[in-house]
PDB file of C-alpha atoms in Angstrom:
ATOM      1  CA  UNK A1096     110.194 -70.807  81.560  1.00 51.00           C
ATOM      2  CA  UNK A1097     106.726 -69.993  83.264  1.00 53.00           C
ATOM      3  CA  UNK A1098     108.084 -71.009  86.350  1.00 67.00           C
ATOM      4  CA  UNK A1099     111.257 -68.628  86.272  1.00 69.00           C
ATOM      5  CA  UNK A1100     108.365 -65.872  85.542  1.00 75.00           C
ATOM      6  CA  UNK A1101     106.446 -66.530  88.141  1.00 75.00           C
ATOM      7  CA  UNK A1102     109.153 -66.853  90.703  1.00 75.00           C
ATOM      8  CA  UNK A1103     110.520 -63.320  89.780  1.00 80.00           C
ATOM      9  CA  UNK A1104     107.508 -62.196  89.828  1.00 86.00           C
ATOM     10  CA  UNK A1105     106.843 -63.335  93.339  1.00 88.00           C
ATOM     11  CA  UNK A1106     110.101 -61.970  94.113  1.00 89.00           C
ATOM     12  CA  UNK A1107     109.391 -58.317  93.386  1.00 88.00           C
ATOM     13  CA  UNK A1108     105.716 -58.489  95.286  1.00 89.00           C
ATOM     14  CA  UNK A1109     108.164 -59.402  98.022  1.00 89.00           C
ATOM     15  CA  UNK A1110     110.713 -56.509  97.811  1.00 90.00           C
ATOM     16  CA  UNK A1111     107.882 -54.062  97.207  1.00 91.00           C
ATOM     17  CA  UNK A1112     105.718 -55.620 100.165  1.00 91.00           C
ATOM     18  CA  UNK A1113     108.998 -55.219 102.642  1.00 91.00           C
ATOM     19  CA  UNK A1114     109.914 -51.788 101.060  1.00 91.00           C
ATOM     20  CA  UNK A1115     106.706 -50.518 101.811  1.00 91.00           C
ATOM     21  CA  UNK A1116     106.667 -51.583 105.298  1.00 89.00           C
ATOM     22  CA  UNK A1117     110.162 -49.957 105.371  1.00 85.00           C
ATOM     23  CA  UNK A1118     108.878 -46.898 104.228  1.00 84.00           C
ATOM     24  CA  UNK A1119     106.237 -47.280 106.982  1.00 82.00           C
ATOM     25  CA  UNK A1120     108.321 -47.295 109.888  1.00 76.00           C
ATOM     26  CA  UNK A1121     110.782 -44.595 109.066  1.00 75.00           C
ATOM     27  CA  UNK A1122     107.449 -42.493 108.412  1.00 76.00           C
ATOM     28  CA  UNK A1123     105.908 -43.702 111.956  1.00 75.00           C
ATOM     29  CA  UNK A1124     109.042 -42.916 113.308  1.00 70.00           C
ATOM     30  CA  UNK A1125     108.994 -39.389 112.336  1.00 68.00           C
ATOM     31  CA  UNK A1126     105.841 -38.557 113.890  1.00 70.00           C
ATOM     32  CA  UNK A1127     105.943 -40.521 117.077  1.00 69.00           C
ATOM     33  CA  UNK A1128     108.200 -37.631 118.639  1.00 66.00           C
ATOM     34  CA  UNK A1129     106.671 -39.525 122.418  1.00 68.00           C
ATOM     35  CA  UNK A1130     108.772 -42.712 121.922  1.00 80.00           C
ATOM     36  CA  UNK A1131     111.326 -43.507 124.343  1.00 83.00           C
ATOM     37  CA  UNK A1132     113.784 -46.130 124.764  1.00 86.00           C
ATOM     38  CA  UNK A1133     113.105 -49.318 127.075  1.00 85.00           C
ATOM     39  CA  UNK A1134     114.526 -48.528 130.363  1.00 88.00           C
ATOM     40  CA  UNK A1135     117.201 -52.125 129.425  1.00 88.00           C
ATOM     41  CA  UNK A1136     118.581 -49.702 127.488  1.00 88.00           C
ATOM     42  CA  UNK A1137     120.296 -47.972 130.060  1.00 92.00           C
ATOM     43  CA  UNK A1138     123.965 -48.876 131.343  1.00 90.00           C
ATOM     44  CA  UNK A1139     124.726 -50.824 134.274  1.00 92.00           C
ATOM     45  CA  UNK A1140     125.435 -48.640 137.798  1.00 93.00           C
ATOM     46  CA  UNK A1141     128.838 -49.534 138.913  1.00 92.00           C
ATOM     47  CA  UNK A1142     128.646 -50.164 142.722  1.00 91.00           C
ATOM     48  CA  UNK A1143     128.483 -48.989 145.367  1.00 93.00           C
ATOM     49  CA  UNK A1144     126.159 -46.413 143.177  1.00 91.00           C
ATOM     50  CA  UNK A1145     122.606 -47.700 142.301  1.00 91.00           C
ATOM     51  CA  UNK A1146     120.211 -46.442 140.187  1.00 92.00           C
ATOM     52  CA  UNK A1147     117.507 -44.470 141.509  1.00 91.00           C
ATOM     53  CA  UNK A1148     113.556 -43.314 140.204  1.00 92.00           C
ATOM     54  CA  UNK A1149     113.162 -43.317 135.551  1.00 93.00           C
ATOM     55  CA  UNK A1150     111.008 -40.866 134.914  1.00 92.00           C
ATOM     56  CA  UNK A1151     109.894 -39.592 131.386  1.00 91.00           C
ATOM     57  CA  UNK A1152     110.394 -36.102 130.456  1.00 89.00           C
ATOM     58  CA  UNK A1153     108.741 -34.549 127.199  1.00 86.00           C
ATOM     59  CA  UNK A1154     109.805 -31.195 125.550  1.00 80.00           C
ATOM     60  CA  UNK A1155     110.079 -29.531 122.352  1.00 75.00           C
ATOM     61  CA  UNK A1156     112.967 -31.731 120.886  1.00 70.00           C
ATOM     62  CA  UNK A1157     111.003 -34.921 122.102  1.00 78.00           C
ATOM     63  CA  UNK A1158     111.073 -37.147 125.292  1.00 86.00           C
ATOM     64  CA  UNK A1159     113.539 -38.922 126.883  1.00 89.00           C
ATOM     65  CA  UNK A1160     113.831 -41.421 129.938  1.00 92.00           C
ATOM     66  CA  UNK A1161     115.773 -40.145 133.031  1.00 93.00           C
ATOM     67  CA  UNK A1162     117.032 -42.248 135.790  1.00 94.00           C
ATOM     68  CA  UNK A1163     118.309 -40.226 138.565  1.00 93.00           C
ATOM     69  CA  UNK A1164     121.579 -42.416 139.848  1.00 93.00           C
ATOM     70  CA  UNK A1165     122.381 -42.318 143.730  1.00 91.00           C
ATOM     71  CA  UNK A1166     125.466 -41.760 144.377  1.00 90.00           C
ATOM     72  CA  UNK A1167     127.429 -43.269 146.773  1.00 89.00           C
ATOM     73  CA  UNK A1168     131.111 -42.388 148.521  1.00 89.00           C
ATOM     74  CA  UNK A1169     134.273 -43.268 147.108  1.00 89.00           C
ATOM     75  CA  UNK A1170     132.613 -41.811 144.082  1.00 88.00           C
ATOM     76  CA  UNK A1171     131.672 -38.694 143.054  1.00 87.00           C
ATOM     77  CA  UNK A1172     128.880 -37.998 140.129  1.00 89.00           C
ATOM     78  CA  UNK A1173     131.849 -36.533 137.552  1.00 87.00           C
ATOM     79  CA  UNK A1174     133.894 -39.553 138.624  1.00 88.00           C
ATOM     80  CA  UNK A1175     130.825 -42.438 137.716  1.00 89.00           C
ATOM     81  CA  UNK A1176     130.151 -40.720 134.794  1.00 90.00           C
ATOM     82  CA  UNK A1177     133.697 -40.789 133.509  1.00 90.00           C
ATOM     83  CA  UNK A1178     133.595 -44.748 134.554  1.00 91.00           C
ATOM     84  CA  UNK A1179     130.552 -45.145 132.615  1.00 91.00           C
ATOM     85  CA  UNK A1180     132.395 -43.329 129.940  1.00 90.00           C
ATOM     86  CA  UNK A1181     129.804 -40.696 129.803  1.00 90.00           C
ATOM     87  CA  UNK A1182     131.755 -37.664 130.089  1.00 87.00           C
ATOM     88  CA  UNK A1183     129.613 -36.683 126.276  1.00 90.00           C
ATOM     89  CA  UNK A1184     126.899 -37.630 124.974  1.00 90.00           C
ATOM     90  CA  UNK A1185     127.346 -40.991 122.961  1.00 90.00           C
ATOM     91  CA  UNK A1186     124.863 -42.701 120.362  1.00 89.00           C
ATOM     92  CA  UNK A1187     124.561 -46.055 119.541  1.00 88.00           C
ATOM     93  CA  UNK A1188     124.807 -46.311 115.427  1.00 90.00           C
ATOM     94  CA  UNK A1189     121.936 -45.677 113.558  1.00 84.00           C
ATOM     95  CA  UNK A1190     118.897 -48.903 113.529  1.00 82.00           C
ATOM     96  CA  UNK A1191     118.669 -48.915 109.927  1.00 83.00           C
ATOM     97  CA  UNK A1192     114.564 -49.789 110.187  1.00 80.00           C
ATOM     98  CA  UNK A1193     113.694 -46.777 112.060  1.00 79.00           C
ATOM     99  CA  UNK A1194     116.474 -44.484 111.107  1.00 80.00           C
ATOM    100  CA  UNK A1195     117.369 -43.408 114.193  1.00 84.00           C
ATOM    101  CA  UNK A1196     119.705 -43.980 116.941  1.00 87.00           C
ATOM    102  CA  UNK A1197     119.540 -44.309 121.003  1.00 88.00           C
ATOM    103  CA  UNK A1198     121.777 -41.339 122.294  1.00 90.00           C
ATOM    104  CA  UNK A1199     122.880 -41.599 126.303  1.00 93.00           C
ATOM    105  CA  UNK A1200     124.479 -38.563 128.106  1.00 92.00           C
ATOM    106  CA  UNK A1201     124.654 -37.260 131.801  1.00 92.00           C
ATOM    107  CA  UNK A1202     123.499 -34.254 133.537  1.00 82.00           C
ATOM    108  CA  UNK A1203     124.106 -33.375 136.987  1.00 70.00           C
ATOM    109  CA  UNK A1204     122.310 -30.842 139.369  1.00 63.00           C
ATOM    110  CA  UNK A1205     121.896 -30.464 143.090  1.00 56.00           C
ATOM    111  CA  UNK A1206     119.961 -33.960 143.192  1.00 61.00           C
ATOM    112  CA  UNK A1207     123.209 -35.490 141.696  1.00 76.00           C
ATOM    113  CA  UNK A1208     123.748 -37.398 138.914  1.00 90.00           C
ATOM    114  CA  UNK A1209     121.028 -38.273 136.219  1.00 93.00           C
ATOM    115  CA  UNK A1210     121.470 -40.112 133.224  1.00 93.00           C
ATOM    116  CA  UNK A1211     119.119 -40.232 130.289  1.00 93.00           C
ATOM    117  CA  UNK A1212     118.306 -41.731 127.094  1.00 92.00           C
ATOM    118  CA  UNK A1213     116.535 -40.277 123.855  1.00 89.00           C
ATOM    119  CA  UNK A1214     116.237 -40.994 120.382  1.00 85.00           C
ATOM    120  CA  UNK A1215     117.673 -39.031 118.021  1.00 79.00           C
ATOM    121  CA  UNK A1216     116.211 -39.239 114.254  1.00 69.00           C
ATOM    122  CA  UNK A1217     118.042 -39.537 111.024  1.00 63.00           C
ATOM    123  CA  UNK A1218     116.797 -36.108 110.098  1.00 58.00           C
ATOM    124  CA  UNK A1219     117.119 -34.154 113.017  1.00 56.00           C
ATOM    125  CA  UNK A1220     119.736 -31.378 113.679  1.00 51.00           C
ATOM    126  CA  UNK A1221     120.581 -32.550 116.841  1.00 47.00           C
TER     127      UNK A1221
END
């Protein structure tokens, strides 16, 4: 009987010790508005395109990690995206120890075709 005590007693120091640390990182999460993902997070470059220069960018919303994609004849920067199947922004589901998810979407300007990667929080609007 004093062994069955003990052993659910050991059980809820457990639960609380790993729901605390739960609590921990969704609370880190939320104020570390400078993480990034890891640049193996981005997809692969079908050839003949190759991917260029990541850079990190910071604003208001956060930071995100920007590789600029060269771009190389038969295609065209609409045309990789769509093979990438990037024509909107898609995010991964949501990493149920940080509460938020890895979102990936294009943009395109004169230098051509950029692709980047943020995180977007459980709480956030976006």
């Amino acid at each position: 009987m004093v062994t069955r005590q003990r052993g659910g007693c050991l059980f809820a120091v457990a639960v609380g010790i790993l729901l605390m640390a739960w609590i921990g990182s969704i609370l880190w999460t939320a104020i570390d508005e400078g993480a990034v993902p890891d640049d193996s997070s981005f997809l692969a470059i079908p050839s003949p395109s190759e991917a260029g220069a990541v850079s990190t960018r910071c604003g208001s919303g956060g930071c995100s990690r920007i590789m600029t994609v060269n771009v190389k004849p038969p295609q065209a920067p609409q045309s990789l995206a769509a093979e990438m199947g990037l024509t909107q922004e898609r995010c991964e589901p949501m990493n149920l120890w940080t509460m938020r998810r890895t979102c990936t979407g294009v943009s395109g300007d004169a230098r051509g075709l950029q692709i980047y990667l943020q995180y977007s929080p459980f709480f956030s609007k976006y």
